[in-house]
Each structure stands twice: as structure tokens, then as C-alpha cells.
Amino acid sequence: MKYLLEVREVSKSYGEERILDAVSLVLEPGKSLAITGQSGGGKTTLLSIIGLLQQATSGAVIVDGCDAGGLEPSRQAALRSACFGFVFQRARLIHSLTALENVLVPAWLTRAGKAAEVRARELLGRFGLEERLHYRPQELSIGQLRRVALARALLLKPKVILADEPTNDLDPAIAAEVADCLLETCGSGAGLILVTHDPGLAARADINLHLQQGCLFEQRRTVHA
Ligand SMILES: Nc1ncnc2c1ncn2[C@@H]1O[C@H](COP(=O)(O)OP(=O)(O)OP(=O)(O)O)[C@@H](O)[C@H]1O
């Protein structure tokens, strides 16, 4: 089995404080994985190490068969943009650009052109933002910003989507739409790793992992007849 992603015995310390302790996981194509755990437990740290945004203290992250730790920063960056779509806790949009332009930013480095714009409009429409295409971030609500960021993450159909609290700040109907859209991407072979405090969202993922005191445990679900 070729995994999209392997995390092998990853540890992370900030000074004397050990946040992650020999954490391992694998992500298969088409699968979703939810990570839960208490606030401050290291979930965002783990996600950013997986997404090659931050170095582990020890251990390895293998992305699409390639050991990312051994790569030069420029090759790591290339691997990151080729493989990952990110939905951060804070939307991190560019304030001088409209919603549509923000979604199109990942396509600026590719030759996706008109097709990217069609997809960007389609994604924003799907998230209920068809009338906000030309609004700038400061003219959008937190929930709307989150949806723009999600559309941006999905634009280029990444192999792995990393989503940190993707349904935070959203009303239930939009949260359900966002969750549907994220989970649907697995149908086309992408992998999804999401961090959430929402047990309902976690339960929709194929695999549930719980981070506790730096260690990752698989949670088995109770199946009711
Ligand atoms: N750059 C840093 N330097 C020192 N400590 C840090 C740094 N980044 C994060 N931490 C600490 O690491 C711990 C884990 O933070 P992290 O954001 O990964 O937790 P989390 O599980 O995502 O929390 P939440 O659910 O509240 O978002 C926290 O105690 C935090 O203070």
C-alpha cells in the first residue's frame, strides 16, 4: 500500500516542554482522519509538522513516498505546494484582494488560467458566497472568511487537505456544507486530516485519533445496531 502520508515517531519540544511524543500515523488515499484532544494539547503543532510548515524535533514525515526531512527548504516548499491544501484556524487571506482573487492565489503559480476561475466561482457559490465574490476580507464575516479559505485550499485539488477546526465559527447549515465538501474530496482519492473539537464532525471521518499528553491513540467507535 502506498500511503499519501506517513508520520513516523515524530516528537516536538519547545524548550523543556515536550508537546508531541513519538507520534505516528498513516494516511491512505481516499481516507479521512480526525484528530481530537484538549486545547493546547499539540494538535495544531502536529498539523503544521505534517504540512511541512514546521520542523519536528525528531522523527520523519514521508509525503507521497518522499522523506521531507532530508530535502532542502526550496524542495520542501515545492513538495508542500504540490501536495497540500491548508485550512488554517485563522483564514490568513490577503487583505488587498477580493474573495475571488484570494481563492485564485494558488493558481497564480500554475497555468490553470480560466479553468481555475471557473472552479473558484463554483466553490464560492457552493459555500453560499456567490454574492460576495468581489468583497475584500475586511468586508466579510468570520464564517465567510473561513469559507473563502476553504475554497482556496480546495482550488487545485490537493492530494492531502489539512484542516484545523474547519467548521469553527460557522452556523450549523454552513458547517454541514463545509464538512460535506471536505469529506467529498476523499471520494476523488485525496486524503483529509482534520483537527476538531466537534465530536459530530470527528465521527464522520474514517479514523478517529485522540491526542493526549503528547501521544496519539486510535479511538474505536461504538456501532449501535
Ligand atoms: N512557537 C511556540 N513556542 C513555544 N510554545 C509553543 C509554540 N507554539 C505552540 N506552543 C505551545 O504548544 C502547545 C500546543 O499548542 P497547539 O496550538 O499545537 O495546541 P492545540 O491542541 O492545537 O490547541 P487548541 O485546541 O487550543 O487550538 C501549547 O501549550 C502552546 O503554548
mmCIF file of N, CA, C and O in Angstrom, residues 43-44 47-48 51 53 84-93 127 142-155 158 160-170 178-179 181-182 185 191-196 201:
data_model
loop_
_atom_site.group_PDB
_atom_site.id
_atom_site.type_symbol
_atom_site.label_atom_id
_atom_site.label_comp_id
_atom_site.label_asym_id
_atom_site.label_seq_id
_atom_site.Cartn_x
_atom_site.Cartn_y
_atom_site.Cartn_z
ATOM 1 N N LYS A 43 -2.373 19.699 18.794
ATOM 2 C CA LYS A 43 -2.992 19.291 17.526
ATOM 3 C C LYS A 43 -2.529 20.181 16.368
ATOM 4 O O LYS A 43 -2.166 19.689 15.296
ATOM 5 N N THR A 44 -2.550 21.501 16.591
ATOM 6 C CA THR A 44 -2.109 22.414 15.521
ATOM 7 C C THR A 44 -0.631 22.221 15.230
ATOM 8 O O THR A 44 -0.196 22.262 14.075
ATOM 9 N N LEU A 47 -0.324 19.218 13.053
ATOM 10 C CA LEU A 47 -0.779 19.516 11.690
ATOM 11 C C LEU A 47 0.266 20.331 10.930
ATOM 12 O O LEU A 47 0.506 20.098 9.739
ATOM 13 N N SER A 48 0.904 21.263 11.613
ATOM 14 C CA SER A 48 1.882 22.089 10.894
ATOM 15 C C SER A 48 3.173 21.319 10.611
ATOM 16 O O SER A 48 3.839 21.579 9.603
ATOM 17 N N GLY A 51 2.261 19.275 7.565
ATOM 18 C CA GLY A 51 2.197 20.127 6.378
ATOM 19 C C GLY A 51 3.521 20.783 6.027
ATOM 20 O O GLY A 51 3.567 21.664 5.175
ATOM 21 N N LEU A 53 5.291 22.869 7.573
ATOM 22 C CA LEU A 53 5.375 24.289 7.916
ATOM 23 C C LEU A 53 6.283 24.494 9.119
ATOM 24 O O LEU A 53 6.660 25.609 9.440
ATOM 25 N N PHE A 84 -0.248 19.705 -0.604
ATOM 26 C CA PHE A 84 -1.155 20.069 0.489
ATOM 27 C C PHE A 84 -2.072 21.231 0.165
ATOM 28 O O PHE A 84 -1.669 22.189 -0.499
ATOM 29 N N GLY A 85 -3.276 21.145 0.678
ATOM 30 C CA GLY A 85 -4.175 22.296 0.761
ATOM 31 C C GLY A 85 -4.432 22.543 2.235
ATOM 32 O O GLY A 85 -4.709 21.598 2.981
ATOM 33 N N PHE A 86 -4.308 23.791 2.644
ATOM 34 C CA PHE A 86 -4.416 24.110 4.076
ATOM 35 C C PHE A 86 -5.677 24.916 4.377
ATOM 36 O O PHE A 86 -5.986 25.875 3.661
ATOM 37 N N VAL A 87 -6.346 24.530 5.447
ATOM 38 C CA VAL A 87 -7.391 25.388 6.015
ATOM 39 C C VAL A 87 -6.927 25.696 7.435
ATOM 40 O O VAL A 87 -6.983 24.842 8.319
ATOM 41 N N PHE A 88 -6.418 26.909 7.629
ATOM 42 C CA PHE A 88 -5.862 27.284 8.930
ATOM 43 C C PHE A 88 -6.968 27.726 9.882
ATOM 44 O O PHE A 88 -8.060 28.091 9.450
ATOM 45 N N GLN A 89 -6.624 27.746 11.188
ATOM 46 C CA GLN A 89 -7.592 28.233 12.174
ATOM 47 C C GLN A 89 -7.951 29.689 11.885
ATOM 48 O O GLN A 89 -9.104 30.072 11.969
ATOM 49 N N ARG A 90 -6.958 30.478 11.558
ATOM 50 C CA ARG A 90 -7.241 31.851 11.118
ATOM 51 C C ARG A 90 -7.117 31.852 9.601
ATOM 52 O O ARG A 90 -6.213 31.219 9.055
ATOM 53 N N ALA A 91 -8.026 32.570 8.948
ATOM 54 C CA ALA A 91 -8.167 32.400 7.489
ATOM 55 C C ALA A 91 -6.915 32.788 6.695
ATOM 56 O O ALA A 91 -6.650 32.242 5.650
ATOM 57 N N ARG A 92 -6.108 33.743 7.192
ATOM 58 C CA ARG A 92 -4.880 34.178 6.515
ATOM 59 C C ARG A 92 -5.128 34.575 5.054
ATOM 60 O O ARG A 92 -4.450 34.068 4.140
ATOM 61 N N LEU A 93 -6.109 35.434 4.836
ATOM 62 C CA LEU A 93 -6.363 35.926 3.479
ATOM 63 C C LEU A 93 -5.565 37.205 3.243
ATOM 64 O O LEU A 93 -5.126 37.859 4.192
ATOM 65 N N PHE A 127 -20.418 27.462 -1.391
ATOM 66 C CA PHE A 127 -20.349 27.864 0.017
ATOM 67 C C PHE A 127 -21.203 29.099 0.298
ATOM 68 O O PHE A 127 -21.039 29.763 1.320
ATOM 69 N N ILE A 142 -16.507 36.332 9.953
ATOM 70 C CA ILE A 142 -15.523 35.276 10.245
ATOM 71 C C ILE A 142 -15.880 33.978 9.517
ATOM 72 O O ILE A 142 -15.032 33.309 8.925
ATOM 73 N N GLY A 143 -17.155 33.636 9.550
ATOM 74 C CA GLY A 143 -17.601 32.413 8.873
ATOM 75 C C GLY A 143 -17.389 32.490 7.366
ATOM 76 O O GLY A 143 -17.010 31.508 6.729
ATOM 77 N N GLN A 144 -17.631 33.689 6.805
ATOM 78 C CA GLN A 144 -17.410 33.855 5.358
ATOM 79 C C GLN A 144 -15.919 33.760 5.021
ATOM 80 O O GLN A 144 -15.533 33.144 4.028
ATOM 81 N N LEU A 145 -15.091 34.343 5.885
ATOM 82 C CA LEU A 145 -13.636 34.248 5.665
ATOM 83 C C LEU A 145 -13.191 32.788 5.657
ATOM 84 O O LEU A 145 -12.366 32.359 4.843
ATOM 85 N N ARG A 146 -13.768 32.016 6.599
ATOM 86 C CA ARG A 146 -13.410 30.595 6.696
ATOM 87 C C ARG A 146 -13.756 29.861 5.403
ATOM 88 O O ARG A 146 -13.023 29.008 4.911
ATOM 89 N N ARG A 147 -14.907 30.228 4.832
ATOM 90 C CA ARG A 147 -15.334 29.545 3.606
ATOM 91 C C ARG A 147 -14.463 29.943 2.410
ATOM 92 O O ARG A 147 -14.177 29.118 1.548
ATOM 93 N N VAL A 148 -14.044 31.198 2.378
ATOM 94 C CA VAL A 148 -13.123 31.626 1.303
ATOM 95 C C VAL A 148 -11.817 30.825 1.422
ATOM 96 O O VAL A 148 -11.282 30.322 0.435
ATOM 97 N N ALA A 149 -11.334 30.698 2.660
ATOM 98 C CA ALA A 149 -10.078 29.962 2.881
ATOM 99 C C ALA A 149 -10.222 28.497 2.475
ATOM 100 O O ALA A 149 -9.291 27.898 1.919
ATOM 101 N N LEU A 150 -11.389 27.943 2.720
ATOM 102 C CA LEU A 150 -11.614 26.549 2.344
ATOM 103 C C LEU A 150 -11.634 26.400 0.816
ATOM 104 O O LEU A 150 -11.024 25.478 0.257
ATOM 105 N N ALA A 151 -12.310 27.338 0.155
ATOM 106 C CA ALA A 151 -12.337 27.292 -1.315
ATOM 107 C C ALA A 151 -10.920 27.400 -1.868
ATOM 108 O O ALA A 151 -10.545 26.690 -2.811
ATOM 109 N N ARG A 152 -10.104 28.260 -1.256
ATOM 110 C CA ARG A 152 -8.707 28.414 -1.693
ATOM 111 C C ARG A 152 -7.943 27.093 -1.521
ATOM 112 O O ARG A 152 -7.180 26.681 -2.405
ATOM 113 N N ALA A 153 -8.195 26.417 -0.406
ATOM 114 C CA ALA A 153 -7.486 25.147 -0.148
ATOM 115 C C ALA A 153 -7.875 24.067 -1.144
ATOM 116 O O ALA A 153 -7.069 23.203 -1.479
ATOM 117 N N LEU A 154 -9.132 24.111 -1.607
ATOM 118 C CA LEU A 154 -9.614 23.047 -2.489
ATOM 119 C C LEU A 154 -9.356 23.325 -3.971
ATOM 120 O O LEU A 154 -9.503 22.435 -4.807
ATOM 121 N N LEU A 155 -8.968 24.562 -4.280
ATOM 122 C CA LEU A 155 -8.919 25.001 -5.681
ATOM 123 C C LEU A 155 -8.145 24.043 -6.589
ATOM 124 O O LEU A 155 -8.614 23.638 -7.641
ATOM 125 N N PRO A 158 -5.807 19.358 -4.036
ATOM 126 C CA PRO A 158 -4.573 18.817 -3.449
ATOM 127 C C PRO A 158 -4.709 17.338 -3.082
ATOM 128 O O PRO A 158 -5.819 16.845 -2.893
ATOM 129 N N VAL A 160 -3.558 16.031 -0.307
ATOM 130 C CA VAL A 160 -3.865 15.953 1.127
ATOM 131 C C VAL A 160 -4.396 17.316 1.581
ATOM 132 O O VAL A 160 -3.766 18.341 1.323
ATOM 133 N N ILE A 161 -5.540 17.291 2.246
ATOM 134 C CA ILE A 161 -6.087 18.528 2.807
ATOM 135 C C ILE A 161 -5.885 18.489 4.315
ATOM 136 O O ILE A 161 -6.219 17.494 4.971
ATOM 137 N N LEU A 162 -5.320 19.552 4.838
ATOM 138 C CA LEU A 162 -5.092 19.677 6.271
ATOM 139 C C LEU A 162 -5.996 20.792 6.772
ATOM 140 O O LEU A 162 -5.861 21.949 6.348
ATOM 141 N N ALA A 163 -6.917 20.452 7.645
ATOM 142 C CA ALA A 163 -7.917 21.435 8.072
ATOM 143 C C ALA A 163 -7.924 21.539 9.598
ATOM 144 O O ALA A 163 -8.136 20.551 10.291
ATOM 145 N N ASP A 164 -7.667 22.747 10.076
ATOM 146 C CA ASP A 164 -7.613 22.988 11.526
ATOM 147 C C ASP A 164 -8.911 23.658 11.949
ATOM 148 O O ASP A 164 -9.158 24.813 11.587
ATOM 149 N N GLU A 165 -9.748 22.948 12.647
ATOM 150 C CA GLU A 165 -11.048 23.464 13.098
ATOM 151 C C GLU A 165 -11.841 24.080 11.944
ATOM 152 O O GLU A 165 -12.258 25.239 12.012
ATOM 153 N N PRO A 166 -12.090 23.309 10.873
ATOM 154 C CA PRO A 166 -12.690 23.914 9.676
ATOM 155 C C PRO A 166 -14.113 24.417 9.857
ATOM 156 O O PRO A 166 -14.557 25.258 9.080
ATOM 157 N N THR A 167 -14.828 23.906 10.861
ATOM 158 C CA THR A 167 -16.229 24.327 10.995
ATOM 159 C C THR A 167 -16.456 25.289 12.163
ATOM 160 O O THR A 167 -17.592 25.634 12.459
ATOM 161 N N ASN A 168 -15.363 25.716 12.790
ATOM 162 C CA ASN A 168 -15.481 26.734 13.848
ATOM 163 C C ASN A 168 -16.136 27.986 13.302
ATOM 164 O O ASN A 168 -15.871 28.361 12.174
ATOM 165 N N ASP A 169 -16.891 28.660 14.087
ATOM 166 C CA ASP A 169 -17.494 29.966 13.750
ATOM 167 C C ASP A 169 -18.563 29.886 12.661
ATOM 168 O O ASP A 169 -18.965 30.914 12.137
ATOM 169 N N LEU A 170 -18.956 28.693 12.256
ATOM 170 C CA LEU A 170 -19.944 28.593 11.173
ATOM 171 C C LEU A 170 -21.305 28.193 11.738
ATOM 172 O O LEU A 170 -21.381 27.431 12.711
ATOM 173 N N VAL A 178 -19.698 22.732 4.622
ATOM 174 C CA VAL A 178 -18.230 22.720 4.602
ATOM 175 C C VAL A 178 -17.718 21.299 4.881
ATOM 176 O O VAL A 178 -16.822 20.792 4.190
ATOM 177 N N ALA A 179 -18.328 20.640 5.874
ATOM 178 C CA ALA A 179 -17.908 19.271 6.208
ATOM 179 C C ALA A 179 -18.168 18.336 5.032
ATOM 180 O O ALA A 179 -17.311 17.517 4.670
ATOM 181 N N CYS A 181 -18.281 19.070 1.899
ATOM 182 C CA CYS A 181 -17.347 19.368 0.810
ATOM 183 C C CYS A 181 -15.955 18.806 1.108
ATOM 184 O O CYS A 181 -15.306 18.222 0.236
ATOM 185 N N LEU A 182 -15.521 18.962 2.352
ATOM 186 C CA LEU A 182 -14.213 18.417 2.741
ATOM 187 C C LEU A 182 -14.194 16.897 2.580
ATOM 188 O O LEU A 182 -13.260 16.335 1.998
ATOM 189 N N THR A 185 -14.060 15.367 -0.936
ATOM 190 C CA THR A 185 -12.790 15.385 -1.667
ATOM 191 C C THR A 185 -12.100 14.018 -1.560
ATOM 192 O O THR A 185 -11.324 13.644 -2.424
ATOM 193 N N GLY A 191 -6.612 12.678 0.499
ATOM 194 C CA GLY A 191 -6.651 12.334 1.921
ATOM 195 C C GLY A 191 -6.987 13.597 2.706
ATOM 196 O O GLY A 191 -6.645 14.704 2.283
ATOM 197 N N LEU A 192 -7.655 13.415 3.830
ATOM 198 C CA LEU A 192 -8.056 14.566 4.648
ATOM 199 C C LEU A 192 -7.630 14.317 6.090
ATOM 200 O O LEU A 192 -7.897 13.251 6.644
ATOM 201 N N ILE A 193 -6.942 15.294 6.659
ATOM 202 C CA ILE A 193 -6.670 15.249 8.099
ATOM 203 C C ILE A 193 -7.294 16.495 8.696
ATOM 204 O O ILE A 193 -6.977 17.619 8.286
ATOM 205 N N LEU A 194 -8.202 16.295 9.622
ATOM 206 C CA LEU A 194 -8.806 17.467 10.237
ATOM 207 C C LEU A 194 -8.654 17.412 11.746
ATOM 208 O O LEU A 194 -8.680 16.352 12.348
ATOM 209 N N VAL A 195 -8.463 18.594 12.300
ATOM 210 C CA VAL A 195 -8.399 18.762 13.746
ATOM 211 C C VAL A 195 -9.715 19.382 14.158
ATOM 212 O O VAL A 195 -10.169 20.351 13.531
ATOM 213 N N THR A 196 -10.358 18.813 15.136
ATOM 214 C CA THR A 196 -11.650 19.376 15.534
ATOM 215 C C THR A 196 -11.961 19.114 17.000
ATOM 216 O O THR A 196 -11.489 18.139 17.582
ATOM 217 N N LEU A 201 -18.411 16.090 13.864
ATOM 218 C CA LEU A 201 -17.560 16.128 12.668
ATOM 219 C C LEU A 201 -16.539 14.993 12.720
ATOM 220 O O LEU A 201 -16.325 14.281 11.731
#
